[in-house]
Short mmCIF file of C-alpha atoms and ligand atoms in Angstrom, two decimals:
data_model
loop_
_atom_site.label_atom_id
_atom_site.label_comp_id
_atom_site.label_asym_id
_atom_site.label_seq_id
_atom_site.Cartn_x
_atom_site.Cartn_y
_atom_site.Cartn_z
CA MET A 1284 -6.85 -18.63 63.21
CA GLY A 1285 -5.19 -16.54 60.46
CA ARG A 1286 -6.46 -12.63 59.02
CA SER A 1287 -8.30 -12.92 56.50
CA HIS A 1288 -9.77 -9.82 54.94
CA THR A 1289 -10.76 -10.13 51.22
CA ALA A 1290 -8.90 -7.88 49.40
CA THR A 1291 -11.48 -5.37 49.66
CA GLU A 1292 -11.64 -5.63 53.39
CA HIS A 1293 -8.24 -5.10 53.51
CA ARG A 1294 -8.18 -1.95 51.39
CA THR A 1295 -11.11 -0.67 53.69
CA VAL A 1296 -8.27 -1.11 56.59
CA LEU A 1297 -5.37 0.30 54.82
CA SER A 1298 -7.80 3.38 54.08
CA ARG A 1299 -9.37 3.47 57.52
CA ARG A 1300 -5.32 3.45 59.49
CA ALA A 1301 -4.37 6.16 56.88
CA LEU A 1302 -6.67 8.35 58.42
CA VAL A 1303 -5.28 7.97 61.40
CA GLY A 1304 -1.70 7.70 60.71
CA ALA A 1305 0.05 4.41 59.44
CA GLY A 1306 2.73 2.01 60.76
CA SER A 1307 3.79 2.76 64.05
CA ALA A 1308 3.81 -0.42 65.48
CA THR A 1309 5.82 -1.17 62.79
CA ALA A 1310 8.09 1.34 63.24
CA THR A 1311 8.44 0.95 66.99
CA ALA A 1312 9.26 -3.20 66.69
CA ALA A 1313 11.41 -1.81 64.15
CA ALA A 1314 13.56 0.65 66.09
CA LEU A 1315 13.55 -1.84 68.74
CA GLY A 1316 15.51 -3.80 66.77
CA PHE A 1317 12.90 -6.79 66.55
CA GLY A 1318 12.44 -8.42 63.34
CA VAL A 1319 9.10 -8.00 62.58
CA THR A 1320 6.96 -11.10 60.82
CA ARG A 1321 4.85 -10.22 58.19
CA LEU A 1322 1.35 -11.43 59.21
CA THR A 1323 0.36 -14.32 57.89
CA ALA A 1324 -1.54 -17.21 59.84
CA GLN A 1325 1.36 -17.03 62.45
CA THR A 1326 -0.67 -16.35 65.82
CA GLY A 1327 -0.29 -19.85 66.76
CA THR A 1328 2.77 -19.10 67.60
CA PRO A 1329 2.66 -17.25 70.68
CA ALA A 1330 4.62 -14.12 71.48
CA PRO A 1331 7.10 -14.06 74.26
CA ASP A 1332 5.08 -14.12 77.39
CA ALA A 1333 6.54 -12.16 80.09
CA GLY A 1334 5.22 -13.75 82.79
CA ALA A 1335 2.98 -12.40 85.57
CA SER A 1336 5.27 -10.22 87.12
CA PRO A 1337 5.73 -6.23 85.91
CA ALA A 1338 9.47 -6.43 86.26
CA ALA A 1339 9.78 -9.47 83.87
CA SER A 1340 11.70 -8.75 81.05
CA PRO A 1341 11.16 -10.39 77.08
CA ALA A 1342 12.83 -12.49 75.12
CA ALA A 1343 15.59 -11.44 73.93
CA SER A 1344 14.78 -13.23 70.84
CA PRO A 1345 12.74 -11.61 67.31
CA THR A 1346 9.07 -12.09 67.15
CA VAL A 1347 6.17 -12.13 65.43
CA VAL A 1348 4.23 -8.85 65.37
CA SER A 1349 0.88 -8.43 64.05
CA THR A 1350 0.94 -5.61 61.10
CA ASP A 1351 -1.90 -3.56 61.81
CA THR A 1352 -1.70 -0.72 63.84
CA PHE A 1353 -4.22 0.03 66.47
CA ILE A 1354 -6.97 1.82 65.13
CA GLU A 1355 -10.41 3.61 66.77
CA PRO A 1356 -13.11 3.63 65.59
CA GLU A 1357 -14.72 7.43 64.06
CA VAL A 1358 -15.66 9.44 66.60
CA ARG A 1359 -18.82 11.76 66.23
CA ALA A 1360 -18.77 14.16 69.63
CA SER A 1361 -21.55 16.46 70.43
CA GLU A 1362 -21.18 20.62 70.60
CA ASN A 1363 -22.36 22.73 72.05
CA GLY A 1364 -24.96 20.23 74.17
CA ARG A 1365 -25.93 19.25 70.98
CA LEU A 1366 -25.15 15.73 68.79
CA ILE A 1367 -27.16 15.00 66.06
CA THR A 1368 -25.99 12.53 63.69
CA MET A 1369 -27.67 8.63 61.90
CA LEU A 1370 -26.84 5.85 62.52
CA GLN A 1371 -27.64 3.34 59.16
CA ALA A 1372 -27.93 -0.22 59.66
CA MET A 1373 -26.63 -2.15 56.62
CA GLU A 1374 -26.12 -5.72 55.57
CA GLU A 1375 -23.77 -4.84 52.41
CA ILE A 1376 -21.03 -4.52 54.81
CA THR A 1377 -17.13 -4.46 52.99
CA SER A 1378 -15.48 -2.78 55.85
CA GLY A 1379 -14.85 -6.16 57.85
CA ALA A 1380 -15.61 -9.42 59.05
CA GLY A 1381 -19.17 -8.33 60.36
CA ARG A 1382 -22.00 -9.26 58.76
CA MET A 1383 -24.22 -6.28 59.77
CA ALA A 1384 -22.63 -3.19 60.59
CA TYR A 1385 -23.68 0.68 61.42
CA ASN A 1386 -22.43 3.25 58.37
CA ASN A 1387 -20.27 0.06 56.91
CA GLN A 1388 -18.30 0.54 60.04
CA LEU A 1389 -17.32 -2.23 62.36
CA PRO A 1390 -17.52 -1.17 64.91
CA GLY A 1391 -20.10 1.51 64.59
CA PRO A 1392 -18.95 5.42 65.43
CA THR A 1393 -18.11 6.15 68.60
CA LEU A 1394 -20.51 8.95 70.20
CA ARG A 1395 -18.75 11.66 72.26
CA VAL A 1396 -21.26 13.50 74.58
CA ARG A 1397 -21.40 15.42 77.81
CA PRO A 1398 -23.52 15.44 80.90
CA GLY A 1399 -26.89 17.93 80.29
CA ASP A 1400 -26.37 16.86 76.14
CA THR A 1401 -29.18 16.64 73.35
CA VAL A 1402 -28.45 13.80 71.28
CA LYS A 1403 -31.00 12.66 68.49
CA VAL A 1404 -30.09 9.92 66.51
CA ALA A 1405 -31.60 9.64 62.95
CA LEU A 1406 -31.56 5.21 63.08
CA VAL A 1407 -31.91 4.31 59.18
CA ASN A 1408 -33.11 0.79 59.00
CA GLY A 1409 -31.25 -0.48 56.06
CA THR A 1410 -31.84 -4.20 56.52
CA THR A 1411 -33.89 -6.46 55.83
CA GLU A 1412 -35.44 -7.11 59.15
CA SER A 1413 -36.66 -5.09 62.50
CA THR A 1414 -34.36 -3.62 64.29
CA ASN A 1415 -34.38 -0.43 66.96
CA LEU A 1416 -31.48 1.30 68.95
CA HIS A 1417 -30.87 0.83 72.75
CA THR A 1418 -28.27 3.09 75.06
CA HIS A 1419 -26.94 0.60 76.81
CA GLY A 1420 -26.87 2.12 80.57
CA TRP A 1421 -28.18 5.90 79.68
CA HIS A 1422 -29.91 7.31 82.77
CA VAL A 1423 -32.49 8.49 80.20
CA SER A 1424 -36.20 8.00 79.17
CA PRO A 1425 -37.61 4.77 78.54
CA SER A 1426 -40.47 6.30 76.50
CA GLY A 1427 -41.77 7.96 73.32
CA ASN A 1428 -38.93 7.98 70.86
CA SER A 1429 -36.07 8.32 74.16
CA ASP A 1430 -34.69 4.66 75.05
CA ASN A 1431 -37.43 3.00 74.45
CA ILE A 1432 -36.77 -0.75 72.93
CA PHE A 1433 -40.35 -1.18 72.48
CA VAL A 1434 -40.15 0.81 69.44
CA HIS A 1435 -39.68 -1.11 66.05
CA VAL A 1436 -38.40 0.47 62.94
CA GLU A 1437 -39.37 -2.02 60.01
CA PRO A 1438 -36.71 -2.83 57.27
CA GLY A 1439 -37.08 1.00 54.87
CA GLN A 1440 -37.78 2.92 57.71
CA THR A 1441 -36.16 6.03 59.46
CA PHE A 1442 -36.70 6.19 63.46
CA ASN A 1443 -35.74 9.46 64.83
CA TYR A 1444 -34.54 9.03 68.30
CA GLU A 1445 -33.88 12.09 70.71
CA TYR A 1446 -32.25 11.37 74.09
CA VAL A 1447 -31.58 14.14 76.93
CA LEU A 1448 -29.46 13.38 79.02
CA PRO A 1449 -29.52 14.53 82.85
CA GLU A 1450 -27.56 17.00 83.74
CA ALA A 1451 -25.85 14.70 86.68
CA HIS A 1452 -25.68 11.74 84.07
CA ILE A 1453 -22.99 9.72 85.76
CA PRO A 1454 -19.57 9.85 82.82
CA GLY A 1455 -17.82 7.03 81.63
CA THR A 1456 -18.07 4.15 79.02
CA TYR A 1457 -21.21 3.35 77.55
CA TRP A 1458 -22.66 1.89 74.42
CA TYR A 1459 -25.29 1.47 72.08
CA HIS A 1460 -27.00 -1.72 69.94
CA PRO A 1461 -30.08 -3.01 68.26
CA HIS A 1462 -32.67 -4.85 70.95
CA PRO A 1463 -35.67 -5.99 68.88
CA HIS A 1464 -36.40 -9.09 70.84
CA GLY A 1465 -35.99 -12.34 69.08
CA GLN A 1466 -33.05 -11.02 66.74
CA SER A 1467 -31.01 -9.18 69.31
CA ALA A 1468 -28.65 -11.53 69.37
CA ASP A 1469 -28.15 -11.90 65.69
CA GLN A 1470 -27.65 -7.85 64.98
CA VAL A 1471 -24.99 -7.01 67.62
CA ALA A 1472 -23.48 -10.79 67.10
CA ALA A 1473 -23.27 -9.64 63.08
CA GLY A 1474 -22.17 -6.54 64.39
CA LEU A 1475 -24.30 -3.63 64.93
CA ALA A 1476 -22.98 -2.23 68.12
CA GLY A 1477 -20.65 1.22 69.18
CA ALA A 1478 -19.06 2.95 72.40
CA ILE A 1479 -20.36 6.01 73.77
CA ILE A 1480 -18.48 8.44 76.19
CA VAL A 1481 -20.03 10.45 78.40
CA GLU A 1482 -17.17 13.02 79.74
CA GLY A 1483 -16.21 14.60 82.96
CA GLY A 1484 -15.83 12.56 85.90
CA LEU A 1485 -12.47 10.93 86.16
CA ASP A 1486 -11.46 12.85 82.92
CA ASP A 1487 -10.94 15.85 85.39
CA LEU A 1488 -9.09 14.10 87.69
CA PRO A 1489 -5.28 16.05 87.91
CA GLU A 1490 -3.88 12.20 87.55
CA MET A 1491 -5.82 11.51 84.07
CA GLN A 1492 -4.20 14.55 81.99
CA GLY A 1493 -2.37 13.79 79.50
CA LEU A 1494 -2.58 10.19 79.24
CA THR A 1495 -2.77 8.51 76.18
CA GLU A 1496 -6.35 7.05 76.22
CA ARG A 1497 -8.18 4.75 74.09
CA ILE A 1498 -10.83 2.47 73.48
CA LEU A 1499 -10.79 -1.44 72.57
CA VAL A 1500 -14.38 -2.30 71.35
CA LEU A 1501 -13.89 -6.15 71.65
CA GLN A 1502 -16.30 -8.22 69.11
CA GLY A 1503 -16.71 -11.67 67.87
CA PRO A 1504 -16.49 -14.35 67.43
CA PHE A 1505 -16.63 -13.95 63.78
CA THR A 1506 -16.07 -16.28 61.47
CA GLY A 1507 -12.55 -16.00 59.73
CA ALA A 1508 -10.73 -18.15 57.87
CA SER A 1509 -10.86 -22.01 57.64
CA ASN A 1510 -14.37 -21.25 59.89
CA GLN A 1511 -12.05 -20.27 62.86
CA PRO A 1512 -13.41 -17.97 65.53
CA GLU A 1513 -11.79 -14.65 64.93
CA TYR A 1514 -12.60 -11.87 68.36
CA LEU A 1515 -11.80 -8.43 66.93
CA VAL A 1516 -10.31 -5.25 68.65
CA ASN A 1517 -11.96 -2.39 66.77
CA GLY A 1518 -12.87 -4.08 64.04
CA GLN A 1519 -9.10 -5.52 63.84
CA LEU A 1520 -7.81 -9.00 64.09
CA ASN A 1521 -4.78 -8.63 66.52
CA PRO A 1522 -4.13 -5.35 66.60
CA VAL A 1523 -0.86 -3.86 67.76
CA ILE A 1524 -0.77 -0.73 70.42
CA ASP A 1525 2.25 1.16 71.11
CA ILE A 1526 3.12 2.71 74.52
CA ARG A 1527 6.66 3.33 75.62
CA PRO A 1528 8.22 1.91 79.11
CA GLY A 1529 6.92 3.54 82.19
CA GLU A 1530 4.26 5.42 79.77
CA THR A 1531 0.92 5.41 82.18
CA GLN A 1532 -2.60 4.91 79.57
CA ARG A 1533 -6.03 5.00 80.27
CA TRP A 1534 -8.41 2.19 78.56
CA ARG A 1535 -11.40 1.64 77.90
CA LEU A 1536 -12.64 -1.94 77.26
CA LEU A 1537 -16.04 -3.08 76.28
CA ASN A 1538 -16.96 -6.30 75.44
CA LEU A 1539 -19.89 -5.53 72.98
CA SER A 1540 -20.14 -9.06 72.10
CA ALA A 1541 -23.41 -11.21 71.74
CA ASN A 1542 -22.55 -14.03 73.80
CA SER A 1543 -18.61 -14.28 74.28
CA PHE A 1544 -16.97 -13.98 77.82
CA PHE A 1545 -13.44 -12.23 77.91
CA ASN A 1546 -11.29 -12.98 80.77
CA LEU A 1547 -8.30 -10.77 79.44
CA ARG A 1548 -4.48 -10.53 80.76
CA LEU A 1549 -2.11 -8.29 79.54
CA ALA A 1550 0.85 -10.11 80.40
CA GLY A 1551 3.76 -8.58 82.36
CA HIS A 1552 1.17 -5.58 83.32
CA SER A 1553 -1.53 -5.21 85.96
CA MET A 1554 -4.76 -3.77 85.44
CA HIS A 1555 -5.66 -0.82 87.69
CA ARG A 1556 -9.30 -0.65 87.31
CA ILE A 1557 -10.63 3.08 87.61
CA ALA A 1558 -14.44 2.30 86.31
CA ILE A 1559 -16.75 -0.58 86.03
CA ASP A 1560 -19.90 -0.15 83.43
CA GLY A 1561 -20.43 3.48 83.02
CA SER A 1562 -19.40 4.79 86.88
CA PRO A 1563 -16.26 5.71 88.38
CA LEU A 1564 -15.23 3.48 90.86
CA PRO A 1565 -14.15 5.51 94.49
CA GLU A 1566 -10.65 3.68 94.40
CA VAL A 1567 -8.44 2.04 92.23
CA GLN A 1568 -8.32 -1.82 92.01
CA THR A 1569 -5.55 -3.59 90.84
CA THR A 1570 -6.07 -6.76 88.93
CA ASP A 1571 -3.89 -9.26 87.10
CA VAL A 1572 -6.97 -10.82 85.25
CA LEU A 1573 -9.75 -8.90 84.23
CA LEU A 1574 -13.57 -10.54 83.16
CA LEU A 1575 -15.71 -8.91 81.25
CA GLY A 1576 -19.05 -10.32 80.12
CA PRO A 1577 -21.01 -9.35 77.71
CA GLY A 1578 -22.08 -6.01 77.77
CA GLU A 1579 -19.97 -4.88 80.48
CA ARG A 1580 -17.26 -2.11 80.41
CA ALA A 1581 -14.27 -1.81 82.43
CA GLU A 1582 -11.70 1.41 82.65
CA VAL A 1583 -8.30 0.34 83.32
CA LEU A 1584 -4.71 2.22 83.58
CA ILE A 1585 -1.98 0.20 82.12
CA GLN A 1586 1.70 1.20 83.35
CA GLY A 1587 4.12 0.16 80.07
CA ALA A 1588 6.51 -2.72 80.98
CA ALA A 1589 9.60 -3.04 79.75
CA ALA A 1590 11.02 -2.73 76.09
CA GLY A 1591 9.17 -5.62 74.69
CA ILE A 1592 5.95 -7.43 73.34
CA TYR A 1593 3.03 -8.22 75.18
CA GLU A 1594 0.30 -10.16 74.76
CA LEU A 1595 -3.42 -8.98 75.21
CA GLN A 1596 -4.99 -12.56 75.83
CA SER A 1597 -8.61 -14.33 76.73
CA ILE A 1598 -7.69 -16.65 79.21
CA PRO A 1599 -9.40 -20.22 79.92
CA TRP A 1600 -12.68 -19.43 81.93
CA SER A 1601 -14.88 -21.28 83.15
CA PRO A 1602 -13.79 -24.74 82.59
CA ASP A 1603 -16.22 -26.48 85.08
CA ILE A 1604 -19.20 -25.18 82.89
CA PRO A 1605 -18.61 -27.10 79.37
CA SER A 1606 -21.47 -25.13 77.53
CA GLN A 1607 -20.03 -21.76 78.62
CA ALA A 1608 -16.26 -22.49 79.00
CA THR A 1609 -13.97 -20.25 77.02
CA GLY A 1610 -10.22 -21.15 75.51
CA GLN A 1611 -7.28 -18.76 75.46
CA PHE A 1612 -7.29 -16.87 72.59
CA LEU A 1613 -5.58 -13.61 71.26
CA VAL A 1614 -6.83 -10.21 71.04
CA ALA A 1615 -4.47 -7.80 70.66
CA THR A 1616 -0.73 -7.49 70.86
CA VAL A 1617 0.98 -4.20 72.96
CA VAL A 1618 4.43 -3.24 72.11
CA SER A 1619 6.28 -1.36 74.76
CA GLY A 1620 9.10 0.68 73.32
CA GLY A 1621 10.65 4.04 72.29
CA GLU A 1622 11.95 6.54 75.39
CA ALA A 1623 11.32 5.26 78.86
CA VAL A 1624 9.86 7.72 81.01
CA THR A 1625 9.46 7.59 85.10
CA PRO A 1626 6.32 5.93 85.82
CA MET A 1627 3.89 7.94 87.18
CA THR A 1628 2.16 7.58 90.91
CA LEU A 1629 -1.15 5.75 90.60
CA PRO A 1630 -3.99 7.30 92.26
CA THR A 1631 -5.47 5.26 94.83
CA THR A 1632 -8.43 7.31 95.61
CA LEU A 1633 -10.84 7.99 92.89
CA ILE A 1634 -14.46 9.84 92.86
CA PRO A 1635 -16.49 9.64 96.52
CA PHE A 1636 -18.95 6.59 96.05
CA GLU A 1637 -22.46 7.73 97.52
CA GLY A 1638 -24.15 4.37 97.72
CA LEU A 1639 -27.69 3.27 98.78
CA ASP A 1640 -26.96 1.05 102.23
CA ASN A 1641 -28.73 4.09 104.39
CA ASP A 1642 -31.46 4.60 101.31
CA GLU A 1643 -34.91 3.65 102.97
CA ILE A 1644 -36.39 0.08 101.33
CA ALA A 1645 -39.34 1.03 99.72
CA GLN A 1646 -40.09 -2.79 98.38
CA ARG A 1647 -37.97 -6.24 98.42
CA ARG A 1648 -38.57 -8.51 95.87
CA ASP A 1649 -37.48 -12.11 95.26
CA ILE A 1650 -36.61 -12.50 91.31
CA VAL A 1651 -35.48 -15.96 89.59
CA PHE A 1652 -33.60 -16.36 86.20
CA GLN A 1653 -34.21 -20.33 84.94
CA GLU A 1654 -33.63 -22.96 82.74
CA ASN A 1655 -36.34 -25.39 82.22
CA ALA A 1656 -36.39 -27.97 80.32
CA SER A 1657 -39.90 -27.66 80.03
CA GLY A 1658 -41.93 -24.66 79.75
CA PRO A 1659 -39.93 -21.48 78.34
CA ALA A 1660 -36.36 -22.55 78.20
CA PHE A 1661 -34.51 -19.72 79.24
CA ALA A 1662 -37.06 -17.46 81.89
CA ILE A 1663 -37.49 -14.86 84.48
CA ASP A 1664 -39.92 -15.94 87.28
CA ASN A 1665 -41.00 -18.94 85.27
CA LEU A 1666 -42.38 -16.76 82.33
CA ALA A 1667 -40.71 -15.92 79.10
CA PHE A 1668 -40.47 -12.37 77.87
CA VAL A 1669 -43.71 -11.04 76.72
CA GLU A 1670 -44.12 -7.23 75.11
CA ASP A 1671 -47.60 -6.07 76.68
CA ARG A 1672 -47.29 -7.91 80.07
CA VAL A 1673 -45.72 -5.96 83.06
CA ASP A 1674 -43.36 -7.61 85.63
CA GLN A 1675 -42.74 -5.59 87.79
CA GLU A 1676 -44.62 -2.44 88.73
CA VAL A 1677 -42.48 0.28 90.82
CA GLN A 1678 -42.87 3.17 92.30
CA LEU A 1679 -40.65 6.61 91.11
CA GLY A 1680 -38.12 8.06 93.12
CA THR A 1681 -38.57 4.84 95.21
CA THR A 1682 -35.04 2.90 96.59
CA GLU A 1683 -35.85 -0.97 95.99
CA GLU A 1684 -33.56 -4.26 96.74
CA TRP A 1685 -33.84 -7.43 94.84
CA THR A 1686 -32.59 -10.48 95.27
CA ILE A 1687 -32.28 -12.46 92.08
CA ARG A 1688 -31.77 -16.32 92.16
CA ASN A 1689 -29.61 -17.51 89.49
CA THR A 1690 -31.03 -21.91 89.73
CA SER A 1691 -29.17 -23.08 86.42
CA PRO A 1692 -26.12 -24.09 85.90
CA GLU A 1693 -24.84 -21.69 83.83
CA TRP A 1694 -23.67 -17.93 84.09
CA HIS A 1695 -26.40 -15.01 82.99
CA PRO A 1696 -25.48 -11.54 83.16
CA PHE A 1697 -28.01 -9.65 84.58
CA HIS A 1698 -28.63 -6.25 83.49
CA ILE A 1699 -31.37 -3.84 83.81
CA HIS A 1700 -32.27 -0.11 82.04
CA VAL A 1701 -31.87 3.09 82.69
CA ASN A 1702 -31.26 3.15 86.36
CA ASP A 1703 -27.58 1.54 87.47
CA PHE A 1704 -27.95 -0.56 90.68
CA GLN A 1705 -25.27 -1.05 93.28
CA VAL A 1706 -24.74 -4.95 94.02
CA MET A 1707 -24.50 -5.57 98.06
CA SER A 1708 -23.55 -9.56 97.94
CA ARG A 1709 -23.01 -11.99 95.88
CA ASN A 1710 -22.96 -15.46 97.05
CA GLY A 1711 -23.55 -13.77 100.27
CA ASN A 1712 -19.96 -12.05 100.62
CA PRO A 1713 -20.32 -8.02 100.39
CA GLU A 1714 -19.21 -6.39 97.25
CA LEU A 1715 -16.89 -3.14 97.49
CA PRO A 1716 -19.37 -0.50 97.02
CA HIS A 1717 -19.38 0.83 93.39
CA TYR A 1718 -22.56 1.04 90.98
CA GLU A 1719 -22.79 -0.96 87.58
CA ASP A 1720 -25.42 -1.63 85.11
CA THR A 1721 -24.88 -5.55 84.51
CA THR A 1722 -23.40 -7.97 86.75
CA LEU A 1723 -22.54 -11.85 86.16
CA LEU A 1724 -25.09 -13.34 88.30
CA PRO A 1725 -23.46 -17.10 89.33
CA PRO A 1726 -24.46 -20.78 88.21
CA ASN A 1727 -27.05 -21.60 91.32
CA GLY A 1728 -26.08 -18.29 92.57
CA GLU A 1729 -27.22 -15.28 93.85
CA ILE A 1730 -26.97 -11.28 93.32
CA VAL A 1731 -28.85 -8.69 96.17
CA MET A 1732 -28.74 -4.95 94.58
CA ARG A 1733 -30.27 -1.96 95.16
CA THR A 1734 -31.74 0.38 92.79
CA ARG A 1735 -33.20 3.45 92.99
CA PHE A 1736 -35.91 4.52 90.39
CA GLU A 1737 -35.30 7.72 89.61
CA ASP A 1738 -36.62 10.76 86.92
CA PHE A 1739 -37.93 8.47 84.55
CA PRO A 1740 -41.44 6.75 85.06
CA GLY A 1741 -42.22 4.38 81.93
CA LYS A 1742 -42.10 0.95 80.65
CA PHE A 1743 -38.10 -0.74 80.29
CA VAL A 1744 -36.59 -4.54 80.44
CA TYR A 1745 -34.09 -6.33 82.58
CA HIS A 1746 -32.68 -9.49 81.14
CA CYS A 1747 -29.83 -12.06 80.57
CA HIS A 1748 -27.13 -10.03 78.49
CA ILE A 1749 -26.10 -12.61 76.84
CA LEU A 1750 -28.59 -12.12 74.00
CA VAL A 1751 -29.01 -15.35 72.85
CA HIS A 1752 -30.51 -15.98 76.02
CA GLU A 1753 -32.91 -12.97 76.38
CA ASP A 1754 -34.05 -13.78 72.43
CA ALA A 1755 -35.32 -17.12 74.15
CA GLY A 1756 -36.73 -15.10 76.76
CA MET A 1757 -34.68 -14.32 79.82
CA MET A 1758 -36.08 -10.93 80.22
CA ALA A 1759 -38.59 -9.00 81.48
CA VAL A 1760 -40.48 -5.91 81.88
CA VAL A 1761 -40.44 -2.79 84.39
CA GLU A 1762 -43.43 -0.22 84.82
CA VAL A 1763 -41.82 2.93 87.21
CA VAL A 1764 -45.28 4.53 87.91
CA GLU A 1765 -45.56 8.37 89.67
CU1 C2O B 2980 -27.46 -3.99 76.58
CU2 C2O B 2980 -31.55 -4.08 77.53
O1 C2O B 2980 -29.65 -4.09 76.98
CU1 CU B 2981 -29.45 -2.02 79.07
CU1 CU B 2982 -28.60 -15.46 80.45
#
């Protein structure tokens, strides 16, 4: 898995890097006294793994570090309650690995907004395919020129989206991507995706003040040199992330791949999870391994271990299901160095959770995700997606409980638009209370979830977020009526 920039790509990366300040990783590693090997095709040579214990010290010998300093996508932030911006879906990409990108940037720009904002996005379709735009996880209207995935924007056309976020919108980490049925996987895998941050919530906790905040948009696989798969962070192969020993950083991890799972482990460090998808957790959950299916996000706190070099890997996952098993691959390299700081005491409680446990249930539904040998290969309740069929009709303002069964031997990430849900149980086991918008249906298993169809009537979809499955038909329509 070698770095494979063409000259053009390299120039672009360098110039993008210049915008955000160059070379600190190399400088840091040099300051640490490590011999920094210029990055060639070296990612097969593992950096010393300090082991799972946060106290473990790194190997003393010099090792290999990427020379790509971590950079973040360009930020477009709202001002005075408004963000007006343009996203141009393009096929002629000079900025990196993808085949398509918004505004020639991989990933697309990060949108930063606040609850109550009005967001206007002119989507320019500069590709040769039909496309559209979806704001994954947003609680906004699914109709008209809001988060309406039934809109088709044809090549050469511009469509003006307008989203009005409720004042009570949950602050957190969201994303945008195309949603044209039949081509979603292709376009997202090609690179069309970007992060959205809704500010507030956790941002306002005293413990979060002054922390270095990073966004890590995970994408891939892209086809790299010698046809090797490459998984990228913010468009970069194995960037170097700096941290000081003892320093606490807040990372937003987004799996914006079309079909891939990331089973993340940072050597020598625990991950202290503070949010799942767009919603804060009531309590910090500490973990050594964090699984993110396609479309899922998490926010974690990381505390820098002793000076050294630590790999952020995706470690092998789901070995028992050969069709979905993933091997180990390197995602990024963390360099802990510089002046040590006294680690802050991590928070334990975060944002109080108001769940749906005590809601009156207006309707219970059973929904089955299936893979079939005959009929539609990927189906929900025996049917492949049809745009003008309504599969579930629900009453606005009510809470429902859905039992979603997976009769196939593969994982399917269940996702529904507009309203988050609370997973009440997974394979019969109760879940820690929290909201999410995408969750993994276990093979031959089930979840029970509750959701409140609040604020917005209209038609929207639920589907598997392995987008090749969605494109193959594993999607259905819900209509909320007054
Ligand atoms: Cu992220 Cu219906 O999609
Ligand atoms: Cu979505
Ligand atoms: Cu699926």
